[in-house]
JSON list of C-alpha atoms in Angstrom, two decimals:
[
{"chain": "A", "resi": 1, "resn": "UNK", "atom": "CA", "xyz": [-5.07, -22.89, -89.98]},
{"chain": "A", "resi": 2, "resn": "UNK", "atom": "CA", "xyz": [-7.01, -23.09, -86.82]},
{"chain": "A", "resi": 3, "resn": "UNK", "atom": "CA", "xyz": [-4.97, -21.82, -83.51]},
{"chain": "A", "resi": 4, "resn": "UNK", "atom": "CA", "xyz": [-4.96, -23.60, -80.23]},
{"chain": "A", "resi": 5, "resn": "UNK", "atom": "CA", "xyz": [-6.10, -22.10, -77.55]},
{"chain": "A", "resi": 6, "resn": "UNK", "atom": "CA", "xyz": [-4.04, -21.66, -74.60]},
{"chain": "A", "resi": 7, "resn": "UNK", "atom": "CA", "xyz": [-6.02, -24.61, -72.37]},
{"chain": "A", "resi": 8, "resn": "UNK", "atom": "CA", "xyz": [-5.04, -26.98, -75.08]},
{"chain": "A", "resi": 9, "resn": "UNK", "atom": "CA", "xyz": [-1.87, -26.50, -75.32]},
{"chain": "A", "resi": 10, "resn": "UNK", "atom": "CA", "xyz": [-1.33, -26.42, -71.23]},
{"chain": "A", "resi": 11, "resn": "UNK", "atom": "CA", "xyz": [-3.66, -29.25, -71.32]},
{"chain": "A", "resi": 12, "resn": "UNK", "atom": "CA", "xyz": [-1.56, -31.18, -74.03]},
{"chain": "A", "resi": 13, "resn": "UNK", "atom": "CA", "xyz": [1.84, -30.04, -72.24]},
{"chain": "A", "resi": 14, "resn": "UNK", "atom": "CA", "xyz": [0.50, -31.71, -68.75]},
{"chain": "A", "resi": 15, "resn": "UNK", "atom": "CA", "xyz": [-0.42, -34.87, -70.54]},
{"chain": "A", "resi": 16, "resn": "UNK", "atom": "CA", "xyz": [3.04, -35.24, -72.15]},
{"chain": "A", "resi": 17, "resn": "UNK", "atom": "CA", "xyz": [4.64, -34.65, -68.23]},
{"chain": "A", "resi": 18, "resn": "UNK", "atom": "CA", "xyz": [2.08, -37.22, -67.55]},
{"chain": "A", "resi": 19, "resn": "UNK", "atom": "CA", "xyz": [3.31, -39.32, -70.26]},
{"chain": "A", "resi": 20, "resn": "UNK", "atom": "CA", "xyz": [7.38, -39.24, -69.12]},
{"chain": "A", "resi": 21, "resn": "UNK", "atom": "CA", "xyz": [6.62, -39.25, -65.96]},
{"chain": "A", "resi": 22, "resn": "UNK", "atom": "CA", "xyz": [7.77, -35.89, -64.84]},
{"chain": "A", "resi": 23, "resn": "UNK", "atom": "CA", "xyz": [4.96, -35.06, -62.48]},
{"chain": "A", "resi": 24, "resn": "UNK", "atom": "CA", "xyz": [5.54, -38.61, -60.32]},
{"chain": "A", "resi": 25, "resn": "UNK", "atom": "CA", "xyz": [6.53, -38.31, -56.73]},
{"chain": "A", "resi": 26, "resn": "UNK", "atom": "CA", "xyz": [6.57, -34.95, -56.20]},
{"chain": "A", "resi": 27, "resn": "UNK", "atom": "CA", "xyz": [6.42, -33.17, -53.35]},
{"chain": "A", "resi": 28, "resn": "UNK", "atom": "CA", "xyz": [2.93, -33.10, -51.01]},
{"chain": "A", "resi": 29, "resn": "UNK", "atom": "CA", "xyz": [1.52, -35.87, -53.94]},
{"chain": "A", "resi": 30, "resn": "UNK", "atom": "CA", "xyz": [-1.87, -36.88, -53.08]},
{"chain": "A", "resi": 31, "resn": "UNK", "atom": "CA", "xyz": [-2.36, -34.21, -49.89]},
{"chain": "A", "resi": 32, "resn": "UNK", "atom": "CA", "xyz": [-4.94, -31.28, -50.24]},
{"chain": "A", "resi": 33, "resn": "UNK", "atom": "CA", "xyz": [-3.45, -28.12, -51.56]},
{"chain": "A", "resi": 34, "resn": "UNK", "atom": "CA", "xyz": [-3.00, -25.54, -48.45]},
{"chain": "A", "resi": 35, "resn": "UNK", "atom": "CA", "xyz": [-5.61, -23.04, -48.93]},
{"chain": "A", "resi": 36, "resn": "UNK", "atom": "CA", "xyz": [-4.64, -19.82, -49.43]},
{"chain": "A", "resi": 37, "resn": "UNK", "atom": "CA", "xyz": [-5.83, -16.04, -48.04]},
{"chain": "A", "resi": 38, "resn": "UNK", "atom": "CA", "xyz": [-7.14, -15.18, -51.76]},
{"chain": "A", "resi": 39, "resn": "UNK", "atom": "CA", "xyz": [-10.03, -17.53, -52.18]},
{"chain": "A", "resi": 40, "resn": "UNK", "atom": "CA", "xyz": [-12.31, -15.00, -51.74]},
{"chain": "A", "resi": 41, "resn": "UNK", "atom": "CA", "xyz": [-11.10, -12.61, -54.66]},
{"chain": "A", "resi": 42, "resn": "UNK", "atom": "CA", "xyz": [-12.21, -12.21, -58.17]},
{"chain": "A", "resi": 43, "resn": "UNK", "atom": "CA", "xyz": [-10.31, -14.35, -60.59]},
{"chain": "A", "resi": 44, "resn": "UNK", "atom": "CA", "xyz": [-8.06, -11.43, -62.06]},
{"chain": "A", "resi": 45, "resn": "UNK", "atom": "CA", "xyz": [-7.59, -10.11, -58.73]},
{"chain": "A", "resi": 46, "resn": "UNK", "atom": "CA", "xyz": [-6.76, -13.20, -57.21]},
{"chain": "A", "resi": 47, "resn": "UNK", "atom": "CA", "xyz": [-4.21, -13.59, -60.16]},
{"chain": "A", "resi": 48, "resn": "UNK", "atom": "CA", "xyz": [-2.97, -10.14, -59.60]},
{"chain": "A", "resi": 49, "resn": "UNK", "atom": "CA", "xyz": [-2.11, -10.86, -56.13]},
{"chain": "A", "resi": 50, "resn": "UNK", "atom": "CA", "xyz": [-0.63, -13.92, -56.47]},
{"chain": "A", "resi": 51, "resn": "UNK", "atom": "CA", "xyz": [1.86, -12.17, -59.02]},
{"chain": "A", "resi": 52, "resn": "UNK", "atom": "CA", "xyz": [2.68, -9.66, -56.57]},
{"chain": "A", "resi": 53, "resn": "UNK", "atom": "CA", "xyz": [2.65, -12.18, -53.86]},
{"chain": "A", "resi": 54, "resn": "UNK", "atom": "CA", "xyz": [5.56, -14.23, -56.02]},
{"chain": "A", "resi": 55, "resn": "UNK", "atom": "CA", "xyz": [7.50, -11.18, -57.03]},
{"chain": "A", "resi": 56, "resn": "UNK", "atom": "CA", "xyz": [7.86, -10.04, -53.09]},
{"chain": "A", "resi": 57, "resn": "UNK", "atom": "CA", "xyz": [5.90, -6.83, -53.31]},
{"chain": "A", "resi": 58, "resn": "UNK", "atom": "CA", "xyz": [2.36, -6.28, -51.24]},
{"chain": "A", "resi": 59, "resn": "UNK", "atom": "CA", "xyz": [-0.37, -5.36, -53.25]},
{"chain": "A", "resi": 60, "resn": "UNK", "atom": "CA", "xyz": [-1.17, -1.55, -54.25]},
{"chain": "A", "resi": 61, "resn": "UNK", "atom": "CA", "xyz": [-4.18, -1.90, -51.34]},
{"chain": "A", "resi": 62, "resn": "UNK", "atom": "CA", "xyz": [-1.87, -3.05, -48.31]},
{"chain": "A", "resi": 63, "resn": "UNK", "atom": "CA", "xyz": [0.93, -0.64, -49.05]},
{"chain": "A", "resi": 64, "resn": "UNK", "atom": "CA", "xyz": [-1.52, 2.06, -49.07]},
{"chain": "A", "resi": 65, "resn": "UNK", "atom": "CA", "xyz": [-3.18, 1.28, -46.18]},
{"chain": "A", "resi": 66, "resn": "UNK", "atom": "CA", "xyz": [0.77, 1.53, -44.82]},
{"chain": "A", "resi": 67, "resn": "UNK", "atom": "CA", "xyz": [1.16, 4.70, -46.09]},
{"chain": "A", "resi": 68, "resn": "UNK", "atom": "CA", "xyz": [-1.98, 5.71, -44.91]},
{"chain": "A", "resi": 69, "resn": "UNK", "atom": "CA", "xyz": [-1.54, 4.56, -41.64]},
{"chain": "A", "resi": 70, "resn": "UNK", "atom": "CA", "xyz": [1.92, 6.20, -41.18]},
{"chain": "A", "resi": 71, "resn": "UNK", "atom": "CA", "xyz": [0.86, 9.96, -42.25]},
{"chain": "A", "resi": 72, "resn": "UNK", "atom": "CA", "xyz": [-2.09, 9.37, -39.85]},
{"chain": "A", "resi": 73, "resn": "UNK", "atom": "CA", "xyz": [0.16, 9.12, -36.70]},
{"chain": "A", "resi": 74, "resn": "UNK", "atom": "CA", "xyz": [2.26, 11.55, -38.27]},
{"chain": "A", "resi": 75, "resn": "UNK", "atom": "CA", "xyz": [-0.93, 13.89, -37.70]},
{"chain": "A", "resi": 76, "resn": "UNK", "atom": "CA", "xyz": [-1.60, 12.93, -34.86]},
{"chain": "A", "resi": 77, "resn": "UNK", "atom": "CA", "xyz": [1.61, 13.89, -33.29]},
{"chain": "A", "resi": 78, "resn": "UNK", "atom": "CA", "xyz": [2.30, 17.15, -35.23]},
{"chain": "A", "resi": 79, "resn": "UNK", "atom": "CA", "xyz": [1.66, 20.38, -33.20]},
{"chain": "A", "resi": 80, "resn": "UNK", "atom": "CA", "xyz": [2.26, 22.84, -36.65]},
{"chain": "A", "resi": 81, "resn": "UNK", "atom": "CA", "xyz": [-1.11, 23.64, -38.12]},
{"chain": "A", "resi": 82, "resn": "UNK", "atom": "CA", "xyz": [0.45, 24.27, -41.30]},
{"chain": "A", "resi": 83, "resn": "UNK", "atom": "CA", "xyz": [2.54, 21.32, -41.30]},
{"chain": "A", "resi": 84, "resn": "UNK", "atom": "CA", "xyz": [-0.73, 19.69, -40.13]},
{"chain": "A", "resi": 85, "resn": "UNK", "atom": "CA", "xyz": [-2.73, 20.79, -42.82]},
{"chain": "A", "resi": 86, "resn": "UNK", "atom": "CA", "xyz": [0.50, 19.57, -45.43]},
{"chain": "A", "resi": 87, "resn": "UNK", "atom": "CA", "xyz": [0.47, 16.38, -44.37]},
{"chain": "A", "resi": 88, "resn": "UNK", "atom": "CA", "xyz": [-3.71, 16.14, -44.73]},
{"chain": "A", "resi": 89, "resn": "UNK", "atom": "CA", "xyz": [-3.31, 16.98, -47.93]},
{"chain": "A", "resi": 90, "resn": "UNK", "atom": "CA", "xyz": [-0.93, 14.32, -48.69]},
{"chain": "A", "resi": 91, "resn": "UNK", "atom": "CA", "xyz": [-3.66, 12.08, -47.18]},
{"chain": "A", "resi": 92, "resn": "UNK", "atom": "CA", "xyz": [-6.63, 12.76, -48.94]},
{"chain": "A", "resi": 93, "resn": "UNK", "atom": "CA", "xyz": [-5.32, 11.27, -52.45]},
{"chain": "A", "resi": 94, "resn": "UNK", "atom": "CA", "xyz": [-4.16, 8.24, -51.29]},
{"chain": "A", "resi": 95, "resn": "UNK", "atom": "CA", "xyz": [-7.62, 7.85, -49.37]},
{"chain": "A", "resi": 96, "resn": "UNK", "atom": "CA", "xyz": [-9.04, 8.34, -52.36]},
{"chain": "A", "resi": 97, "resn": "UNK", "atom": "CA", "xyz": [-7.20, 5.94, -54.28]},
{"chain": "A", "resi": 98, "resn": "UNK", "atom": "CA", "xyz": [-7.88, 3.26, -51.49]},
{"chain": "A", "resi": 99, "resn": "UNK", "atom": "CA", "xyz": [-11.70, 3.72, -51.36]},
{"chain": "A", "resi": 100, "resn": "UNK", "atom": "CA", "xyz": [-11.32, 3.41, -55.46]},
{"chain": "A", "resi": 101, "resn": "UNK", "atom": "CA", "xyz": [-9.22, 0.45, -55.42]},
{"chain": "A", "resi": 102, "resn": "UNK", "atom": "CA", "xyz": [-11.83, -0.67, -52.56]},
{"chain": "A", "resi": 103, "resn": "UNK", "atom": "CA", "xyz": [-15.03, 0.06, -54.63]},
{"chain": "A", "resi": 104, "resn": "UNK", "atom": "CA", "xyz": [-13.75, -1.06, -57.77]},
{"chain": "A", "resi": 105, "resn": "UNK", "atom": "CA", "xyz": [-13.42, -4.70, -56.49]},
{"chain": "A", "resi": 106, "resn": "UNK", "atom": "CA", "xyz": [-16.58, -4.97, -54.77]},
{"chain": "A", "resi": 107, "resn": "UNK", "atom": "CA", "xyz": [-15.31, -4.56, -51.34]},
{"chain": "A", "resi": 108, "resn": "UNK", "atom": "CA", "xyz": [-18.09, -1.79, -50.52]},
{"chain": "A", "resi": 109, "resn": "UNK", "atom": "CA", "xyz": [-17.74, -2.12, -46.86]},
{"chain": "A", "resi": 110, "resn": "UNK", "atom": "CA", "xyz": [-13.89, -1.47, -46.87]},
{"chain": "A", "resi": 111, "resn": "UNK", "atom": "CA", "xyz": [-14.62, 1.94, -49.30]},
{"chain": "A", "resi": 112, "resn": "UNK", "atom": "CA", "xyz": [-16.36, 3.02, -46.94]},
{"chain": "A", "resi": 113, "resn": "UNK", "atom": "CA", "xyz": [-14.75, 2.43, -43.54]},
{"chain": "A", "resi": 114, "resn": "UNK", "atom": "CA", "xyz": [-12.26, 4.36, -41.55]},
{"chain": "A", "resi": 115, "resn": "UNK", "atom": "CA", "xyz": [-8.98, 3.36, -43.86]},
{"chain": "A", "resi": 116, "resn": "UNK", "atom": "CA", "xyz": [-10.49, 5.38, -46.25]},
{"chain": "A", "resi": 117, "resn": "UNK", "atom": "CA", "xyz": [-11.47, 8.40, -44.64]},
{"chain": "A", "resi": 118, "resn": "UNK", "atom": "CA", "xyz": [-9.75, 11.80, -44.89]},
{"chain": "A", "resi": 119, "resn": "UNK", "atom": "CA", "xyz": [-10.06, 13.58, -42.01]}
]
């Protein structure tokens, strides 16, 4: 028995919508679709973040970069060196994590930048 694949069965479902009529008149019919902030990601990212996107969290990148952000000011305005030297060290993983999330999706510049540094 030979298995469909799941393009022809999508494929077969959209012609039978076709077929009753379910896909007439709906909303924005015949308008381009509204281009999106993604276009420029890899297919499985782009997937990835759309999933997120639908599900209401951020992606791992942009709440990292939050995170990041936050202990950096944090630094800024402590005056304890050991406290100081705590929060740093709470820094560097997630730094690390960004530049590897970064790298590991071909966005060499961002790796590299200031988001991902650790000092």
């Amino acid at each position: 028995m030979k298995h469909k694949s799941f393009s022809s069965i999508a494929e077969a479902r959209i012609k039978e919508a076709q077929r009753r009529g379910a896909l007439d008149n709906l909303p924005g019919q015949g308008k381009p679709l509204r281009d999106d902030d993604l276009a420029g990601l890899p297919y499985e990212d782009r997937i990835a973040a759309l999933i997120h996107r639908s599900s209401g969290g951020a992606p791992e990148e942009v709440e990292l970069i939050r995170k990041t952000a936050a202990l950096r000011e944090q630094i800024a305005q402590c005056t304890d060196p050991s406290e100081r030297e705590r929060l740093s060290a709470e820094l560097r993983p997630m730094c690390l994590r960004l530049a590897a999330l970064f790298e590991s999706t071909g966005r060499y510049l961002l790796a590299n930048s200031d988001l991902t540094r650790t000092d």
